[in-house]
Structures are given as C-alpha cells and as structure tokens.
Coordinates of C-alpha atoms in Angstrom, one line a residue:
X61 CA -159.2 4.1 -60.9
X62 CA -160.6 3.8 -64.4
X63 CA -158.1 3.5 -67.3
X64 CA -159.4 6.8 -68.7
X65 CA -158.7 8.8 -65.5
X66 CA -155.4 7.0 -64.9
X67 CA -154.3 7.6 -68.5
X68 CA -155.0 11.3 -68.5
X69 CA -153.8 11.9 -64.9
X70 CA -150.4 10.5 -65.8
X71 CA -149.9 13.6 -68.1
X72 CA -149.7 15.8 -65.0
X73 CA -146.3 14.5 -64.3
X74 CA -143.9 17.5 -64.8
X75 CA -141.4 15.2 -66.7
X76 CA -144.1 14.3 -69.3
X77 CA -145.2 17.9 -69.7
X78 CA -141.6 19.0 -70.2
X79 CA -141.1 16.3 -72.8
X80 CA -144.3 17.5 -74.6
X81 CA -142.9 21.0 -74.6
X82 CA -139.5 19.9 -76.0
X83 CA -141.1 17.7 -78.6
X84 CA -143.4 20.6 -79.8
X85 CA -140.5 22.9 -80.3
X86 CA -138.4 20.3 -82.1
X87 CA -141.4 19.2 -84.3
X88 CA -142.1 22.8 -85.4
X89 CA -138.4 23.2 -86.3
X90 CA -138.3 19.9 -88.1
X91 CA -141.3 20.8 -90.2
X92 CA -139.9 24.2 -91.0
X93 CA -136.8 22.9 -92.6
X94 CA -137.5 21.3 -96.0
X95 CA -136.1 17.9 -96.4
X96 CA -136.0 17.1 -92.6
X97 CA -139.0 14.7 -92.5
X98 CA -141.1 13.7 -89.5
X99 CA -139.9 10.1 -90.0
X100 CA -136.3 11.2 -89.9
X101 CA -136.8 13.3 -86.8
X102 CA -138.7 10.6 -84.9
X103 CA -136.1 8.0 -85.8
X104 CA -133.3 10.3 -84.6
X105 CA -135.1 11.2 -81.4
X106 CA -135.9 7.5 -80.7
X107 CA -132.2 6.9 -80.2
X108 CA -132.2 9.3 -77.2
X109 CA -135.6 8.5 -75.8
X110 CA -135.1 4.8 -75.4
X111 CA -133.0 5.5 -72.2
X112 CA -136.1 7.2 -70.8
X113 CA -139.3 5.7 -69.2
X114 CA -141.8 4.8 -71.8
X115 CA -144.4 7.6 -71.2
X116 CA -141.9 10.5 -71.3
X117 CA -140.2 8.9 -74.3
X118 CA -143.5 8.5 -76.1
X119 CA -144.4 12.1 -75.2
X120 CA -141.3 13.3 -77.1
X121 CA -141.9 11.1 -80.2
X122 CA -145.6 11.7 -80.5
X123 CA -145.3 15.4 -80.0
X124 CA -142.7 15.6 -82.7
X125 CA -145.0 13.6 -84.9
X126 CA -147.9 16.0 -84.3
X127 CA -146.1 19.4 -84.3
X128 CA -144.1 18.6 -87.4
X129 CA -147.4 18.5 -89.3
X130 CA -147.9 22.1 -88.3
X131 CA -144.4 23.4 -88.9
X132 CA -144.1 21.9 -92.4
X133 CA -146.8 24.3 -93.7
X134 CA -144.5 27.3 -93.2
X135 CA -142.0 26.6 -96.0
X136 CA -144.8 25.2 -98.1
X137 CA -146.6 28.6 -98.0
X138 CA -143.6 30.9 -97.8
X139 CA -141.1 29.3 -100.3
X140 CA -143.4 26.8 -102.2
X141 CA -141.4 23.9 -100.8
X142 CA -143.1 21.2 -98.7
X143 CA -141.5 20.9 -95.2
X144 CA -142.6 17.2 -95.2
X145 CA -144.5 15.1 -97.8
X146 CA -147.7 15.7 -95.9
X147 CA -147.7 19.4 -96.9
X148 CA -147.4 18.8 -100.7
X149 CA -151.0 19.8 -101.2
X150 CA -150.5 22.9 -99.1
X151 CA -148.3 24.3 -101.9
X152 CA -151.2 24.1 -104.4
X153 CA -152.8 27.2 -102.9
X154 CA -150.7 28.3 -100.0
X155 CA -147.8 29.9 -102.0
X156 CA -150.3 31.5 -104.4
X157 CA -152.0 33.2 -101.4
X158 CA -148.6 34.3 -100.1
X159 CA -147.7 35.9 -103.5
X160 CA -151.1 37.8 -103.3
X161 CA -150.0 39.3 -100.0
X162 CA -152.1 36.9 -97.9
X163 CA -149.3 34.9 -96.3
X164 CA -150.4 35.7 -92.8
X165 CA -154.0 34.5 -93.5
X166 CA -152.6 31.4 -95.1
X167 CA -150.4 30.5 -92.2
X168 CA -153.2 31.1 -89.6
X169 CA -155.9 29.3 -91.6
X170 CA -153.5 26.4 -92.1
X171 CA -152.8 26.3 -88.3
X172 CA -156.5 26.2 -87.5
X173 CA -157.3 23.6 -90.2
X174 CA -154.4 21.4 -89.0
X175 CA -155.6 21.5 -85.4
X176 CA -159.2 20.7 -86.4
X177 CA -158.1 17.9 -88.6
X178 CA -155.9 16.4 -85.8
X179 CA -158.8 16.6 -83.3
X180 CA -161.1 14.9 -85.8
X181 CA -158.5 12.1 -86.3
X182 CA -158.1 11.7 -82.5
X183 CA -161.8 11.4 -82.1
X184 CA -161.7 8.5 -84.4
X185 CA -158.9 7.0 -82.3
X186 CA -160.9 7.2 -79.1
X187 CA -164.1 5.9 -80.7
X188 CA -162.9 3.2 -83.1
X189 CA -159.7 1.8 -81.5
X190 CA -161.3 -0.3 -78.8
X191 CA -163.9 -2.0 -81.1
X192 CA -161.2 -2.6 -83.7
X193 CA -158.9 -4.2 -81.1
X194 CA -161.8 -6.4 -79.8
X195 CA -162.3 -7.7 -83.4
X196 CA -158.6 -8.3 -83.8
X197 CA -158.6 -10.4 -80.5
X198 CA -160.7 -13.0 -82.4
X199 CA -157.9 -13.4 -84.9
X200 CA -155.9 -16.7 -85.0
X201 CA -152.5 -17.3 -86.6
X202 CA -154.0 -17.5 -90.1
X203 CA -155.9 -14.2 -89.7
X204 CA -152.9 -12.4 -88.2
X205 CA -150.7 -13.6 -91.1
X206 CA -153.2 -12.3 -93.6
X207 CA -153.3 -9.0 -91.7
X208 CA -149.6 -8.6 -91.7
X209 CA -149.5 -9.3 -95.5
X210 CA -152.2 -6.7 -95.9
X211 CA -150.0 -4.1 -94.2
X212 CA -147.0 -5.0 -96.3
X213 CA -149.0 -4.9 -99.6
X214 CA -150.6 -1.6 -98.8
X215 CA -147.1 0.0 -98.3
X216 CA -146.0 -1.5 -101.6
X217 CA -149.3 -0.6 -103.4
X218 CA -148.9 3.1 -102.6
X219 CA -145.3 3.3 -103.7
X220 CA -146.0 6.0 -106.2
X221 CA -146.6 3.7 -109.1
X222 CA -143.3 1.8 -108.5
X223 CA -144.9 -1.5 -107.7
X224 CA -142.0 -3.7 -108.8
X225 CA -139.5 -1.5 -106.9
X226 CA -141.9 -1.6 -103.9
X227 CA -142.0 -5.4 -104.0
X228 CA -138.2 -5.5 -104.2
X229 CA -137.9 -3.2 -101.2
X230 CA -140.4 -5.2 -99.3
X231 CA -138.5 -8.4 -100.1
X232 CA -135.3 -6.9 -98.9
X233 CA -137.0 -5.9 -95.6
X234 CA -138.3 -9.4 -95.1
X235 CA -134.9 -10.9 -95.9
X236 CA -133.3 -8.7 -93.3
X237 CA -136.0 -9.7 -90.9
X238 CA -134.8 -13.3 -91.0
X239 CA -131.5 -12.3 -89.4
X240 CA -131.2 -13.3 -85.8
X241 CA -133.0 -16.1 -83.8
X242 CA -135.7 -18.3 -85.3
X243 CA -139.0 -17.0 -83.8
X244 CA -140.2 -20.6 -83.2
X245 CA -137.1 -22.6 -82.3
X246 CA -134.7 -19.9 -81.2
X247 CA -131.9 -21.1 -83.4
X248 CA -129.5 -18.4 -84.8
X249 CA -129.9 -17.6 -88.5
X250 CA -127.7 -15.6 -90.8
X251 CA -125.7 -14.1 -88.0
X252 CA -122.4 -15.3 -89.5
X253 CA -121.0 -15.6 -86.0
X254 CA -121.6 -12.0 -85.1
X255 CA -122.9 -11.8 -81.6
X256 CA -124.5 -8.4 -82.1
X257 CA -126.9 -9.9 -84.7
X258 CA -128.3 -12.5 -82.4
X259 CA -131.4 -10.3 -81.7
X260 CA -131.6 -9.3 -85.4
X261 CA -130.6 -6.3 -87.3
X262 CA -130.6 -3.3 -84.9
X263 CA -133.9 -1.6 -85.8
X264 CA -133.2 1.9 -84.6
X265 CA -129.8 2.0 -86.3
X266 CA -131.4 0.7 -89.5
X267 CA -134.1 3.4 -89.6
X268 CA -131.8 6.2 -88.7
X269 CA -129.6 5.2 -91.5
X270 CA -132.4 4.7 -94.1
X271 CA -134.1 8.0 -93.3
X272 CA -131.6 10.3 -91.6
X273 CA -128.2 9.5 -93.0
X274 CA -129.5 8.7 -96.5
X275 CA -131.4 12.0 -96.5
X276 CA -128.3 14.0 -95.6
X277 CA -126.2 12.2 -98.2
X278 CA -128.8 12.7 -100.8
X279 CA -129.1 16.5 -100.1
X280 CA -125.3 16.9 -100.1
X281 CA -125.2 15.3 -103.6
X282 CA -128.1 17.2 -105.1
X283 CA -127.7 20.6 -103.3
X284 CA -127.8 23.7 -105.4
X285 CA -126.7 27.0 -103.9
X286 CA -129.5 29.0 -105.5
X287 CA -133.0 27.5 -105.3
X288 CA -134.4 30.4 -107.4
X289 CA -137.2 30.9 -104.8
X290 CA -137.2 33.9 -102.5
X291 CA -139.2 33.6 -99.2
X292 CA -142.3 35.8 -98.8
X293 CA -141.7 38.7 -96.4
X294 CA -145.1 40.5 -96.8
X295 CA -147.6 38.8 -94.6
X296 CA -150.7 41.0 -94.7
X297 CA -153.6 40.3 -92.3
X298 CA -153.3 37.3 -90.0
X299 CA -156.7 36.2 -88.6
X300 CA -159.6 34.9 -90.7
X301 CA -162.7 37.2 -90.9
X302 CA -166.2 35.9 -90.4
X303 CA -166.6 35.5 -94.1
X304 CA -163.3 33.5 -94.2
X305 CA -164.6 31.2 -91.6
X306 CA -167.8 30.6 -93.5
X307 CA -165.7 29.8 -96.5
X308 CA -163.7 27.3 -94.5
X309 CA -166.6 25.3 -93.0
X310 CA -167.2 23.0 -96.0
X311 CA -163.6 22.2 -96.7
X312 CA -163.0 21.5 -93.0
X313 CA -165.8 18.9 -93.1
X314 CA -164.5 17.4 -96.4
X315 CA -160.9 17.3 -95.2
X316 CA -161.8 15.7 -91.8
X317 CA -163.8 12.9 -93.6
X318 CA -161.2 12.2 -96.2
X319 CA -158.3 12.3 -93.8
X320 CA -160.1 10.0 -91.2
X321 CA -160.8 7.4 -93.8
X322 CA -157.4 7.5 -95.5
X323 CA -155.6 7.5 -92.2
X324 CA -157.1 4.1 -91.1
X325 CA -155.7 2.4 -94.2
X326 CA -152.2 1.1 -93.4
X327 CA -149.2 2.8 -95.2
X328 CA -151.3 5.8 -96.6
X329 CA -150.2 9.1 -95.3
X330 CA -151.0 12.8 -95.1
X331 CA -149.7 13.5 -98.6
X332 CA -152.2 11.2 -100.2
X333 CA -155.1 12.4 -98.0
X334 CA -154.2 16.1 -98.7
X335 CA -154.3 15.6 -102.4
X336 CA -157.5 13.6 -102.4
X337 CA -159.2 16.2 -100.1
X338 CA -158.1 19.1 -102.2
X339 CA -159.6 17.4 -105.3
X340 CA -162.9 16.6 -103.5
X341 CA -163.2 20.1 -102.1
X342 CA -162.6 21.5 -105.6
X343 CA -165.4 19.3 -106.9
X344 CA -167.8 20.5 -104.1
X345 CA -166.8 24.2 -104.3
X346 CA -168.9 26.9 -105.9
X347 CA -165.7 28.4 -107.2
X348 CA -163.5 25.5 -108.4
X349 CA -161.7 27.8 -110.8
X350 CA -159.9 29.5 -107.9
X351 CA -158.3 26.2 -106.8
X352 CA -154.5 26.3 -107.5
X353 CA -154.6 30.1 -107.7
X354 CA -154.8 31.0 -104.0
X355 CA -158.0 29.3 -102.8
X356 CA -158.6 29.4 -99.1
X357 CA -160.9 26.4 -99.5
X358 CA -158.2 24.4 -101.2
X359 CA -155.7 25.2 -98.5
X360 CA -158.1 24.4 -95.7
X361 CA -159.2 21.0 -97.2
X362 CA -155.6 19.9 -97.8
X363 CA -154.3 20.8 -94.4
X364 CA -157.3 19.4 -92.5
X365 CA -157.1 16.0 -94.3
X366 CA -153.3 15.6 -94.0
X367 CA -153.5 16.1 -90.2
X368 CA -156.7 14.0 -89.8
X369 CA -154.7 11.0 -90.9
X370 CA -152.7 11.1 -87.6
X371 CA -155.5 9.7 -85.5
X372 CA -156.4 7.0 -88.1
X373 CA -152.7 6.0 -88.4
X374 CA -152.4 5.8 -84.6
X375 CA -155.6 3.7 -84.4
X376 CA -154.4 1.1 -86.9
X377 CA -151.0 1.0 -85.2
X378 CA -152.2 0.5 -81.7
X379 CA -155.3 -1.7 -82.4
X380 CA -153.8 -4.0 -85.0
X381 CA -150.0 -3.6 -84.5
X382 CA -149.7 -2.7 -88.2
X383 CA -147.9 0.6 -88.8
X384 CA -150.3 3.3 -90.2
X385 CA -147.4 5.1 -91.8
X386 CA -143.6 5.2 -91.7
X387 CA -143.5 7.4 -88.6
X388 CA -145.7 4.9 -86.7
X389 CA -143.4 2.1 -87.9
X390 CA -140.6 3.8 -86.0
X391 CA -142.9 4.4 -83.1
X392 CA -143.9 0.7 -82.9
X393 CA -140.2 -0.3 -83.0
X394 CA -139.5 2.0 -80.1
X395 CA -142.5 0.6 -78.1
X396 CA -141.3 -2.9 -78.7
X397 CA -137.8 -2.0 -77.3
X398 CA -139.6 -0.6 -74.2
X399 CA -141.4 -3.9 -73.8
X400 CA -144.8 -2.6 -75.1
X401 CA -146.4 -4.7 -77.8
X402 CA -148.9 -2.8 -79.9
X403 CA -151.9 -4.8 -81.0
X404 CA -155.1 -6.1 -79.6
X405 CA -153.5 -7.2 -76.3
X406 CA -152.4 -3.6 -75.6
X407 CA -156.0 -2.6 -74.8
X408 CA -156.3 -5.5 -72.4
X409 CA -152.9 -5.3 -70.7
X410 CA -152.3 -1.5 -70.8
X411 CA -155.6 0.3 -71.5
X412 CA -154.4 3.4 -69.5
X413 CA -151.5 3.8 -71.9
X414 CA -153.9 4.2 -74.9
X415 CA -155.6 7.1 -73.2
X416 CA -152.2 8.6 -72.3
X417 CA -151.2 8.5 -75.9
X418 CA -154.5 10.2 -76.9
X419 CA -154.0 12.8 -74.2
X420 CA -150.4 13.5 -75.3
X421 CA -151.5 14.0 -78.9
X422 CA -154.4 16.4 -77.7
X423 CA -151.9 18.4 -75.6
X424 CA -149.4 18.5 -78.4
X425 CA -152.0 19.7 -80.9
X426 CA -153.0 22.6 -78.6
X427 CA -149.4 23.5 -78.0
X428 CA -148.5 23.3 -81.7
X429 CA -151.5 25.5 -82.5
X430 CA -150.4 28.1 -80.0
X431 CA -146.9 28.1 -81.5
X432 CA -148.3 28.3 -85.0
X433 CA -150.4 31.4 -84.2
X434 CA -147.3 33.3 -83.2
X435 CA -146.5 35.8 -86.0
X436 CA -143.6 33.9 -87.6
X437 CA -141.9 36.7 -89.5
X438 CA -138.5 35.4 -88.5
X439 CA -139.2 32.0 -90.1
X440 CA -138.4 33.4 -93.5
X441 CA -134.9 34.4 -92.3
X442 CA -134.6 30.9 -90.6
X443 CA -135.2 29.3 -94.0
X444 CA -132.1 31.1 -95.4
X445 CA -129.7 29.3 -93.0
X446 CA -126.9 27.5 -94.9
X447 CA -127.8 23.9 -95.3
X448 CA -124.3 22.6 -94.4
X449 CA -124.9 23.7 -90.8
X450 CA -128.0 21.6 -90.6
X451 CA -126.3 18.6 -92.2
X452 CA -123.5 18.7 -89.7
X453 CA -125.9 18.8 -86.7
X454 CA -128.0 16.0 -88.1
X455 CA -125.0 13.7 -88.7
X456 CA -123.7 14.3 -85.2
X457 CA -127.0 13.6 -83.6
X458 CA -127.6 10.5 -85.7
X459 CA -124.3 9.0 -84.6
X460 CA -124.7 10.0 -80.9
X461 CA -128.3 8.8 -80.8
X462 CA -127.6 5.5 -82.4
X463 CA -124.6 4.8 -80.1
X464 CA -126.7 5.8 -77.0
X465 CA -129.3 3.0 -77.7
X466 CA -127.0 0.1 -76.8
X467 CA -123.6 1.9 -76.2
X468 CA -122.5 0.0 -79.3
X469 CA -120.0 1.1 -82.0
X470 CA -121.4 -1.8 -84.1
X471 CA -124.8 -0.1 -84.2
X472 CA -123.2 3.1 -85.5
X473 CA -121.5 1.0 -88.3
X474 CA -124.9 -0.6 -89.1
X475 CA -126.4 2.9 -89.3
X476 CA -123.8 4.2 -91.7
X477 CA -124.2 1.0 -93.8
X478 CA -128.0 1.5 -94.0
X479 CA -127.3 5.2 -94.9
X480 CA -125.5 4.0 -98.0
X481 CA -128.2 1.5 -98.7
X482 CA -130.8 4.2 -98.4
X483 CA -128.8 6.5 -100.7
X484 CA -128.6 3.7 -103.3
X485 CA -132.4 3.1 -103.0
X486 CA -133.0 6.9 -103.6
X487 CA -130.7 7.0 -106.6
X488 CA -132.8 4.3 -108.2
X489 CA -136.2 5.6 -107.0
X490 CA -136.8 2.6 -104.7
X491 CA -139.0 3.5 -101.7
X492 CA -137.5 2.9 -98.3
X493 CA -140.8 2.5 -96.5
X494 CA -141.4 -1.2 -97.5
X495 CA -137.9 -2.1 -96.3
X496 CA -138.7 -0.8 -92.8
X497 CA -142.1 -2.5 -92.8
X498 CA -140.6 -5.8 -93.9
X499 CA -137.9 -5.6 -91.3
X500 CA -140.5 -4.7 -88.6
X501 CA -143.2 -7.2 -89.6
X502 CA -141.2 -10.0 -91.1
X503 CA -140.8 -12.1 -87.9
X504 CA -144.5 -11.5 -87.1
X505 CA -145.6 -12.7 -90.5
X506 CA -143.2 -15.7 -90.4
X507 CA -144.2 -16.9 -86.9
X508 CA -148.0 -16.6 -87.6
X509 CA -147.6 -18.4 -90.9
X510 CA -145.7 -21.3 -89.4
X511 CA -148.1 -21.6 -86.5
X512 CA -151.1 -21.6 -88.9
X513 CA -149.4 -24.3 -91.0
X514 CA -148.6 -26.4 -88.0
X515 CA -152.2 -26.2 -86.8
X516 CA -153.9 -27.3 -90.0
X517 CA -151.6 -26.9 -92.9
X518 CA -152.5 -24.7 -95.9
X519 CA -156.2 -25.5 -95.5
X520 CA -156.1 -23.6 -92.2
X521 CA -155.6 -20.5 -94.2
X522 CA -157.8 -21.4 -97.2
X523 CA -160.8 -22.3 -95.0
X524 CA -160.7 -19.1 -93.0
X525 CA -163.2 -16.6 -94.6
X526 CA -161.6 -13.6 -92.9
X527 CA -158.1 -14.6 -93.8
X528 CA -159.0 -15.1 -97.4
X529 CA -160.9 -11.9 -97.5
X530 CA -157.9 -10.0 -96.2
X531 CA -155.6 -11.7 -98.6
X532 CA -157.9 -10.9 -101.5
X533 CA -157.9 -7.3 -100.6
X534 CA -154.1 -7.4 -100.4
X535 CA -153.9 -8.9 -103.9
X536 CA -156.3 -6.2 -105.2
X537 CA -154.1 -3.5 -103.6
X538 CA -151.1 -4.8 -105.6
X539 CA -153.0 -5.2 -108.9
X540 CA -155.1 -2.0 -108.9
X541 CA -152.4 0.5 -109.7
X542 CA -151.0 -1.2 -112.8
X543 CA -154.5 -2.1 -114.0
X544 CA -155.6 1.5 -113.6
X545 CA -152.5 2.7 -115.5
X546 CA -153.1 0.2 -118.3
X547 CA -156.8 1.4 -118.5
X548 CA -155.7 5.0 -118.8
X549 CA -153.3 4.2 -121.6
X550 CA -155.9 2.2 -123.4
X551 CA -158.6 4.8 -123.3
X552 CA -156.7 7.5 -125.2
X553 CA -155.7 4.9 -127.8
X554 CA -159.4 4.0 -128.3
X555 CA -160.4 7.6 -128.5
X556 CA -157.7 8.3 -131.2
X557 CA -158.6 5.3 -133.3
X558 CA -160.5 6.2 -136.4
X559 CA -164.1 5.1 -136.6
X560 CA -164.9 2.6 -139.5

C-alpha cells in the first residue's frame, strides 16, 4: 500500500473522526473568545492528548489549530476585537462592514476566504514538503546548526521591533534548554539533584504556563468591566452575490500568494501575512479608498493570507523540524513526546503520517467551514459571558492537563512558575515565543554545533557554503529591523533640514 493511500485511509478510523469533530468545536470556541489564543489552546489540549495514540492526538491538536483560525474572525467582525493575533487585519474592514449592516456577509465571506487560503497553504504542503525534506537530508551537523540558528533568529527578528528583548528571551530559552542530560555525554547538568529535571525542563508544563496561565493572570490584572464596544446584532444578508464573488477573486489570489510565502518563513504567522496581504490588495485595488472603511476586498485578502500560512508553517515544521510558528512549536514538542521526530527523516521513516496530517487538516477545514456558515446570531450573546467563568475553567484545565502528562505534582509547580515568568515577560513587553523556541531547539543547536566542531573545528562551519549562507541570512534577519527603523528616522530629518 502506498504512503498516500495508507495515510488517507487511516482517517477512516472512527476514533480519528471523533477527535477531528471535537477539535473543530473546541477550535471554533477558542477563536470566538478574545484572548484565548490558538497556542494557548493547543498547549492546554496537548496535556490531555499525550495519553492518546499519536494520530488521534494529532487530530485534536491540528483541528484546533485550523478551526481556531475560523472562529477568531467572529469577535473581530462583531466586536472589533481579534479572537487571536491572526485576525488582527480582519478588524480593518470586518467591523466597518458590520456597522454598515453587512455583518452576515462579512462572516460568510471571511469563512470562504479562510477555507480557500487554508487549501492553498495545504497544496503548498503537499507539493513542497517532500523536495524540501530531500534537500535537508543532505545537511550535515554544520548545516543543521545554521538552520536551527536561522529559526531562532527569525523568531527574534519578528518580535515586533523588540530585538533586544527578543534576544534576551531567546537566551533565556537556550539557558533553560541546557537543563537535563548533556546531549553528547549524557552527564546531568543544572539539575541541582532534582530527579524530575533529568530529562530537562518539562516542555508541556512550561508552554502551558507561559501561554495559558500567564494569559489568565494578565487578563485578571488588566480586565475592565466595560469594554465600551457593543456586539453587532443586525447581520443583514449572509451569502455573497455574483458581483461579490467577482470582487473577491483578485484578493483571494493576492492573499493565497502572500500567505503561502510568509508561512514558509519560520516564526512568521497569520498576523504578519494578513497585514501584508491587506496592504498589497489595497495597492492592487481599483478602489483603494474603501480599504479600512468596510472593503470586502480588504477583508478577503487579509483572511485568505492569514489562513494560507498554516500550510507553509506545517511544511517548515515537518520538513526541517523548525517550528513555523508558536503553535507548531507546541505541536513539535508533543510529537517528540510521542516518539515522532519532525524533520527530513520523518518523510523516510513515516511518510504515511505526513499524508495523514494533510488529510486531517483538509477534513478540519471542511468541517470548520461548515460550522462557520451556520448563522451565528447566538455568538454575540456568547461574547457577553463574564470573563471570570472562562478564567476558572482555563485554570482548572491547565492544572489537570499538566498533571495528566506525567502524573506529577512537580510538573504542576513548574507550570505555575512559568506562568509567573510569562506574566513578568508580558509586563515588560518581552515576547514569550523566543523562550519556547530556545527551549525546544537549544539541545538540537548544541548537539549539532559540538558535532561540527569535533569533525573539523570552526573551519567545518566556515568552509560550508550552505551553512554560511544560512548564517548570513540569519544575521540579516536580526539587523534588518533596527536598520530599517534608523533609515525611517533619518529620512524625515533630511527632509526637514533647510536647503543651503
């Protein structure tokens, strides 16, 4: 039986189908509640799914990942609040359309755009993943070290202009990654006699603390009873007309292209892709003046692009073992716990699993689209639920899920500690993504660097054209944001300077 047939036929297992259905509902709800991010939900769910077989567990996590990118459009359109960061650009035109009495059209158009964008990204996964993994199979320790550095610097480089803070967060993650056994000799390091740290800092406990507990703590501290925004209750017509579809064709193409390219770059996400696609669609539009004022083109481009990144992110994660975004960082951590090592060898050892993952995401997209097309008048009332009910549920599930991974109270303590660390990082605007990436990739970077040095010393890296090219791109990724900012500051000064 070919890997393609075996991979897709495994989805006929009733347990897998049930997990997809559960994940779709959870993902839609996760997206619909502002502040409950996909990363937080997948991190929390991973604590429960690790007791399952790999395929049903992946079905839950991947479906939450996909469907949350549908549900997050609902609050973005109805209350002008992104459900997740990926729907930031949705608010540019979605809420304006809703205020004009076109909320139903905005929700439906967003659902179709999200589905088309996801399918475009999955097409990229199925076409590009295998060639990319074959290229990566040629990598030696020097090239793999450079690739890991590239993934780390990309996460730091897109830290919202906070390069120094991103570097600090990445360094913290790398430092935490040294806890446990030496990857070469097996000697214990920085365990301080604590047996539970022999295998390193518990990854699932750490990410649930950084993203789940920290988010709840932050919302409790910053919550205001009155947000000042009333959800939209007048939806108008629901389905796009023929003229609406003609209007959507060009932004669908723009969003698919931008999202596919952005998604392949490690650490870039739907938020960046959505904003870039919205701007490109505005430039290509015959009516750019309508953008930001309720443009169907702007809404379509943003939502198509932000969802198209899912396939690219999955491609990078599976083919190279480098997380495409923070959600895939959690996913890779769960796969490693299951004994599945993402990277080039995955396509050799478990090719059917790659097709199963693609099939799960296709099925999840169809199911999420169907749920999104239901007339969601009740969602506006759902958004009015008191936040403290949601906080209580999340805290309980965080603790139960973390304990269930290893039946360890120590893991729960680590989770709470990382929750406080995550809150501290938020208070000082330090991104948590580089911490997770450093913790996940630290040992991989260290082991490959030491192997490269043992084989041929520093010259083994310096004489590898591919390794040097990747390291050069990594350096540019760090230097580009501050140089761009300095250039922008310099130009107004030159313009304002009086001519002699």
